[in-house]
Amino acid sequence: MKVKTASFEEIATPESATVSGAEAIIKCLLKEGVDTIYGYPGGAIMPVYDELYKYQDKIHHVLTRHEQGAAHAAQGYARVTGKVGVAVATSGPGATNLITGIADAHIDSTPVVFITGQVGSTLLGSDAFQEIDVVGISTPITKWNYQVTDASEIPEVLAKAFYIARSGRPGPVLIDITKDAQFAPLEFSYKKCSGIRSYKPVPEINLLQVERAAEAINNAKKPMIVFGQGVILGKAEELLKKLVEKTGIPAAWTILGLSALPTGHPLNVGMVGMHGNYAPNMLTNECDVLIAIGMRFDDRVTGNLETYAKQAKVIHFEIDPAEINKNVTADIPVLGNVNQTLNLVMELLQPNDHSEWHQKFKELYAIEYDKLIQHHLTSKNPELTMGEVIDEINTCSDGNAIIVSDVGQHQMVACRYAKFKTSRSNVTSGGLGTMGFALPAAIGAKMGKPDRDVVAIIGDGGFQMNIQELGTIFQTKVPVKIVVLNNSFLGMVRQWQQMFFERRYASTEMINPDFIAIAKGYHIQSRHVAKRSQLKDAVKEMMEAEGSYFLEVSVEQEENVFPMIPTGASVSEIRLE
Amino acid sequence: MEKKNYTVSIYTENNLGLLSRIAAIFLKRHINIESITVSKSEVNDVMRFIVIVQVTEDQVRKIVGQIEKQIEVIKAFYHTDEELFFQETALYKVRSSDFMKDSGIQHFIQETNARIVAATPDFFVIEKTGRRQETDHLYEKLKPYGLMQFVRSGTIAVSKNEMQISGILEKFNTTNSLS
Ligand SMILES: Cc1ncc(C[n+]2csc(CCOP(=O)(O)OP(=O)(O)O)c2C)c(N)n1
């Protein structure tokens, strides 16, 4: 007898009917509330596409122009909605084209279910046409993966896939389904998965640690909060705000924590990390209690670990036990969903005011403002700065847009200067730093939040990494706004060459095509600006446009992003120039 | 921190692909697996992996954390040698002609609780179960006699203290109604 290793809700709709494996897949997606999926067809997934044709009034399948585009679009959708994204591809090259997106979703804890077709089960292991061991390839970059060769397994396996992707610390799941299993008949009934015996999505809360954390916070003289995406994934934004307001503790965000607290909140002291703000980086090495909430002490955040917050007592609120003491030793680890642990700790916290300590952040901000920010935002140079463009978008959207950024200098500038009012408004590739992420992710973001303005901020290099997705925008008419900040360089790499390789600009100069002509080819409204006097009007025109819009801005070619913590340096060695 | 022998015990669902998932965790951190064994465990349908590594305690703690994160891993533990009873089995195939000549070695085999499990005119097969040092010692002893083949199993181990694995499974069975 087969042991039961997972449990399923008993709300099985007894619509038991014989369907094909392919149809069962679609029915599973519908049961999970999926209405939009991204993908690309091919031989081994054709039975599924045939069913998608029949179910096209129920599920919107978006044909991207490359499977990587499908993966990132599904990520963008998941990041803004909090729902599980879905991407579909054929076997072989279709599956391998997904890999970058799977890896990106894995490292940024994004819930996405990937479905790949596979050659018939009798051909497995024979090096058949377009056979690739995608389960093997994706093992280290998935939260779970599984190959289905027997159609009758489909409902249970997909139920588990969705449960695993969304529960606990979310992540990508890949289900590979052989072609014969897509054709074979099964009796369909669906029960949502509610538990897997070997998997504990949320660790038990240790109340003693909650008490210890509260005591440390209450006694702190110079406490500082650093929060990450865990706050967003745990839907704890309101709790964080309450906690910050009750205790008066200055709070900084990591790149993936952006937008979990409004930018304009008086206690929001900006971004930590390599290109973060001066104050929170400097004061990390001065605070007496460091309260880390839903973040994982990535090396881009900590700089040199040997000199990171050594003076501070570290409290780590975290859902994933493997993150505790991984990079930074926690004096007080508080395991659990931050939604629950912050709630518990809140009860024990005394109202406080740390205005004198907060004043230090303001003083350091003033230094950063004088030395950098004012020059970035109100430059006297003839060339436009990236910061000015982001600031103009802030003004024009009143801080209400979803900002999807690619990877490079423009990303850092976008994350430093974009203003957010609501959570889940920042979509960027954090852990993997995937160039080519933004254009497809913006498509998914706009489809996930059609009522919000979605603005993609992309470099001239990254734009050309998934530029083909302009075709998806054209075909689906999804009204995303695309801003390319063109410096004719792979800017971030060029900056490193300038700083650390004596200006040897090896393969970072870009001779670019006529981007406006390309946008025209896709019938996307477009405009190019190079002058300050044109910027305001162009951004306004873009934001007011009904449909999609492409704005190319020529910016200063050799602008550098500062502040910067050079690799290997301490957070308090952050450089302003 | 000092490197030591650690025995990682992993209880898992019997699932295809888990071996590569677990191996990848070691590979990614450049940790050499000294030995690995997979077998049934004391719980029905639950497998037990035993992996021996030479690492620091900090490394083994992190590895176990990563292993436990895998969906089909029920629970993972790590132990030092002192906390375990462990054994491995080695087989030695030696040429009969050389072996027969020397009664000293035959005595040695008896005294150290090794066994002759096959004897043919051409070769003898000797089996020894014990700790690594013991099987190593016999290896050195037999080498001069024309060792034709040598093979050793992975280490298997049981802990002196209880590993609370069945408790975890029972809890699942009571908190979730299973049909
Ligand atoms: C797929 C991929 N390849 C290479 C890199 C390394 N890389 C990081 S930033 C960067 C330059 C990006 O240039 P561009 O898109 O023009 O943006 P800019 O830095 O100029 O704003 C490169 C090549 C990467 N992050 N991703």
mmCIF file of C-alpha atoms in Angstrom, chain B:
data_model
loop_
_atom_site.group_PDB
_atom_site.id
_atom_site.type_symbol
_atom_site.label_atom_id
_atom_site.label_comp_id
_atom_site.label_asym_id
_atom_site.label_seq_id
_atom_site.Cartn_x
_atom_site.Cartn_y
_atom_site.Cartn_z
ATOM 1 C CA MET B 1 37.380 25.995 13.870
ATOM 2 C CA GLU B 2 38.720 22.492 13.884
ATOM 3 C CA LYS B 3 37.695 19.942 11.253
ATOM 4 C CA LYS B 4 36.293 16.705 12.540
ATOM 5 C CA ASN B 5 34.481 13.645 11.358
ATOM 6 C CA TYR B 6 30.760 14.273 11.366
ATOM 7 C CA THR B 7 28.083 11.754 10.606
ATOM 8 C CA VAL B 8 25.025 13.290 9.004
ATOM 9 C CA SER B 9 21.888 11.165 9.317
ATOM 10 C CA ILE B 10 19.041 12.102 7.042
ATOM 11 C CA TYR B 11 15.550 10.608 7.188
ATOM 12 C CA THR B 12 13.687 11.039 3.939
ATOM 13 C CA GLU B 13 10.704 10.023 1.932
ATOM 14 C CA ASN B 14 11.688 7.399 -0.566
ATOM 15 C CA ASN B 15 11.899 9.685 -3.526
ATOM 16 C CA LEU B 16 13.598 9.650 -6.854
ATOM 17 C CA GLY B 17 16.111 12.440 -7.267
ATOM 18 C CA LEU B 18 16.659 13.119 -3.599
ATOM 19 C CA LEU B 19 20.150 11.655 -3.714
ATOM 20 C CA SER B 20 21.259 14.235 -6.278
ATOM 21 C CA ARG B 21 19.516 17.028 -4.355
ATOM 22 C CA ILE B 22 21.428 16.068 -1.222
ATOM 23 C CA ALA B 23 24.717 15.497 -3.033
ATOM 24 C CA ALA B 24 24.408 18.924 -4.676
ATOM 25 C CA ILE B 25 24.335 20.580 -1.256
ATOM 26 C CA PHE B 26 27.763 19.147 -0.472
ATOM 27 C CA LEU B 27 29.111 19.779 -3.961
ATOM 28 C CA LYS B 28 28.136 23.459 -3.943
ATOM 29 C CA ARG B 29 30.290 23.954 -0.847
ATOM 30 C CA HIS B 30 33.202 21.860 -2.092
ATOM 31 C CA ILE B 31 32.794 19.325 0.647
ATOM 32 C CA ASN B 32 34.133 15.893 -0.048
ATOM 33 C CA ILE B 33 31.815 13.070 0.967
ATOM 34 C CA GLU B 34 33.914 10.420 2.711
ATOM 35 C CA SER B 35 31.166 7.863 2.512
ATOM 36 C CA ILE B 36 27.448 7.712 1.871
ATOM 37 C CA THR B 37 24.970 4.935 2.497
ATOM 38 C CA VAL B 38 21.270 4.819 1.774
ATOM 39 C CA SER B 39 19.019 2.215 3.282
ATOM 40 C CA LYS B 40 15.655 1.543 4.841
ATOM 41 C CA SER B 41 15.190 3.008 8.297
ATOM 42 C CA GLU B 42 13.268 1.885 11.364
ATOM 43 C CA VAL B 43 10.162 3.667 10.071
ATOM 44 C CA ASN B 44 8.071 2.154 7.289
ATOM 45 C CA ASP B 45 8.735 3.712 3.885
ATOM 46 C CA VAL B 46 11.272 6.105 5.320
ATOM 47 C CA MET B 47 14.826 5.984 4.037
ATOM 48 C CA ARG B 48 17.933 6.855 5.948
ATOM 49 C CA PHE B 49 21.018 8.431 4.438
ATOM 50 C CA ILE B 50 24.271 8.332 6.347
ATOM 51 C CA VAL B 51 26.881 10.730 5.075
ATOM 52 C CA ILE B 52 30.339 11.041 6.574
ATOM 53 C CA VAL B 53 32.187 14.309 6.101
ATOM 54 C CA GLN B 54 35.246 15.987 7.536
ATOM 55 C CA VAL B 55 34.260 19.568 8.221
ATOM 56 C CA THR B 56 33.989 22.156 10.957
ATOM 57 C CA GLU B 57 30.964 22.158 13.211
ATOM 58 C CA ASP B 58 29.833 25.451 11.667
ATOM 59 C CA GLN B 59 29.911 23.858 8.208
ATOM 60 C CA VAL B 60 28.041 20.743 9.234
ATOM 61 C CA ARG B 61 25.381 22.797 11.002
ATOM 62 C CA LYS B 62 24.797 24.874 7.872
ATOM 63 C CA ILE B 63 24.711 21.802 5.661
ATOM 64 C CA VAL B 64 22.154 20.118 7.874
ATOM 65 C CA GLY B 65 20.068 23.306 7.735
ATOM 66 C CA GLN B 66 20.137 23.246 3.940
ATOM 67 C CA ILE B 67 19.352 19.531 3.837
ATOM 68 C CA GLU B 68 16.384 19.906 6.162
ATOM 69 C CA LYS B 69 14.983 22.555 3.837
ATOM 70 C CA GLN B 70 14.485 19.976 1.098
ATOM 71 C CA ILE B 71 10.833 19.130 0.846
ATOM 72 C CA GLU B 72 11.221 15.343 1.086
ATOM 73 C CA VAL B 73 13.674 15.397 3.943
ATOM 74 C CA ILE B 74 11.863 14.595 7.154
ATOM 75 C CA LYS B 75 14.673 15.341 9.549
ATOM 76 C CA ALA B 76 18.442 15.528 9.530
ATOM 77 C CA PHE B 77 20.896 15.223 12.406
ATOM 78 C CA TYR B 78 24.643 15.436 12.785
ATOM 79 C CA HIS B 79 26.820 13.637 15.288
ATOM 80 C CA THR B 80 30.444 13.363 16.262
ATOM 81 C CA ASP B 81 32.111 9.954 16.532
ATOM 82 C CA GLU B 82 31.696 9.951 20.314
ATOM 83 C CA GLU B 83 27.929 10.152 20.015
ATOM 84 C CA LEU B 84 27.596 7.101 17.793
ATOM 85 C CA PHE B 85 28.130 3.419 17.430
ATOM 86 C CA PHE B 86 29.378 2.888 13.942
ATOM 87 C CA GLN B 87 30.778 0.155 11.797
ATOM 88 C CA GLU B 88 31.851 -0.527 8.294
ATOM 89 C CA THR B 89 32.549 -3.718 6.419
ATOM 90 C CA ALA B 90 35.553 -4.433 4.234
ATOM 91 C CA LEU B 91 36.245 -7.338 1.874
ATOM 92 C CA TYR B 92 39.772 -8.424 0.988
ATOM 93 C CA LYS B 93 40.585 -10.843 -1.804
ATOM 94 C CA VAL B 94 44.053 -12.389 -1.472
ATOM 95 C CA ARG B 95 45.971 -14.925 -3.504
ATOM 96 C CA SER B 96 45.730 -18.375 -1.907
ATOM 97 C CA SER B 97 49.339 -19.310 -2.613
ATOM 98 C CA ASP B 98 50.824 -16.439 -0.613
ATOM 99 C CA PHE B 99 48.198 -16.583 2.072
ATOM 100 C CA MET B 100 48.526 -20.319 2.756
ATOM 101 C CA LYS B 101 52.257 -20.049 3.382
ATOM 102 C CA ASP B 102 51.934 -17.850 6.449
ATOM 103 C CA SER B 103 50.195 -19.104 9.549
ATOM 104 C CA GLY B 104 50.901 -15.795 11.314
ATOM 105 C CA ILE B 105 48.431 -13.964 9.184
ATOM 106 C CA GLN B 106 45.824 -16.659 9.651
ATOM 107 C CA HIS B 107 46.132 -16.193 13.398
ATOM 108 C CA PHE B 108 45.875 -12.479 13.053
ATOM 109 C CA ILE B 109 42.613 -12.870 11.195
ATOM 110 C CA GLN B 110 41.153 -15.026 13.914
ATOM 111 C CA GLU B 111 42.311 -12.761 16.711
ATOM 112 C CA THR B 112 40.892 -9.627 15.163
ATOM 113 C CA ASN B 113 37.491 -11.197 14.498
ATOM 114 C CA ALA B 114 37.849 -11.074 10.750
ATOM 115 C CA ARG B 115 36.330 -13.997 8.854
ATOM 116 C CA ILE B 116 37.230 -16.024 5.851
ATOM 117 C CA VAL B 117 34.031 -16.041 3.808
ATOM 118 C CA ALA B 118 35.309 -17.866 0.738
ATOM 119 C CA ALA B 119 38.258 -20.118 0.086
ATOM 120 C CA THR B 120 39.193 -21.421 -3.352
ATOM 121 C CA PRO B 121 42.424 -22.850 -4.700
ATOM 122 C CA ASP B 122 43.150 -19.450 -6.259
ATOM 123 C CA PHE B 123 42.007 -16.921 -3.702
ATOM 124 C CA PHE B 124 40.589 -16.284 -0.268
ATOM 125 C CA VAL B 125 37.982 -13.687 0.593
ATOM 126 C CA ILE B 126 38.238 -12.167 4.025
ATOM 127 C CA GLU B 127 35.593 -10.047 5.635
ATOM 128 C CA LYS B 128 36.164 -7.618 8.450
ATOM 129 C CA THR B 129 33.537 -5.489 10.187
ATOM 130 C CA GLY B 130 34.707 -2.780 12.514
ATOM 131 C CA ARG B 131 35.884 0.755 12.779
ATOM 132 C CA ARG B 132 37.825 2.441 10.049
ATOM 133 C CA GLN B 133 41.170 2.024 11.877
ATOM 134 C CA GLU B 134 40.587 -1.716 12.178
ATOM 135 C CA THR B 135 39.789 -2.297 8.523
ATOM 136 C CA ASP B 136 42.729 -0.063 7.623
ATOM 137 C CA HIS B 137 44.986 -2.058 9.886
ATOM 138 C CA LEU B 138 44.018 -5.338 8.279
ATOM 139 C CA TYR B 139 44.569 -3.763 4.880
ATOM 140 C CA GLU B 140 48.165 -2.968 5.792
ATOM 141 C CA LYS B 141 48.640 -6.474 7.149
ATOM 142 C CA LEU B 142 47.300 -8.161 4.016
ATOM 143 C CA LYS B 143 49.030 -5.964 1.481
ATOM 144 C CA PRO B 144 52.232 -8.017 1.391
ATOM 145 C CA TYR B 145 50.185 -11.134 0.523
ATOM 146 C CA GLY B 146 49.140 -9.899 -2.881
ATOM 147 C CA LEU B 147 45.872 -8.127 -2.272
ATOM 148 C CA MET B 148 43.921 -8.789 -5.452
ATOM 149 C CA GLN B 149 40.904 -6.680 -4.570
ATOM 150 C CA PHE B 150 39.790 -4.493 -1.716
ATOM 151 C CA VAL B 151 36.433 -2.846 -1.111
ATOM 152 C CA ARG B 152 34.894 -1.141 1.852
ATOM 153 C CA SER B 153 31.267 -0.232 2.568
ATOM 154 C CA GLY B 154 30.117 3.160 3.701
ATOM 155 C CA THR B 155 29.964 3.732 7.413
ATOM 156 C CA ILE B 156 26.699 2.900 9.070
ATOM 157 C CA ALA B 157 25.934 4.312 12.455
ATOM 158 C CA VAL B 158 23.295 4.490 15.146
ATOM 159 C CA SER B 159 23.234 7.237 17.714
ATOM 160 C CA LYS B 160 23.508 6.652 21.436
ATOM 161 C CA ASN B 161 20.684 9.099 22.069
ATOM 162 C CA GLU B 162 17.234 8.896 20.548
ATOM 163 C CA MET B 163 16.566 10.552 17.171
ATOM 164 C CA GLN B 164 13.014 11.782 17.325
ATOM 165 C CA ILE B 165 11.887 10.832 13.911
ATOM 166 C CA SER B 166 8.853 8.687 14.523
ATOM 167 C CA GLY B 167 7.421 11.421 16.719
ATOM 168 C CA ILE B 168 7.488 13.814 13.777
ATOM 169 C CA LEU B 169 5.657 11.383 11.554
ATOM 170 C CA GLU B 170 3.058 10.508 14.177
ATOM 171 C CA LYS B 171 2.304 14.157 14.699
ATOM 172 C CA PHE B 172 1.611 14.571 11.037
ATOM 173 C CA ASN B 173 -0.700 11.606 11.099
ATOM 174 C CA THR B 174 -2.722 12.974 13.967
ATOM 175 C CA THR B 175 -2.842 16.617 12.982
ATOM 176 C CA ASN B 176 -3.874 15.895 9.438
ATOM 177 C CA SER B 177 -6.784 13.714 8.623
ATOM 178 C CA LEU B 178 -5.569 11.223 6.126
ATOM 179 C CA SER B 179 -7.875 8.992 4.262
#
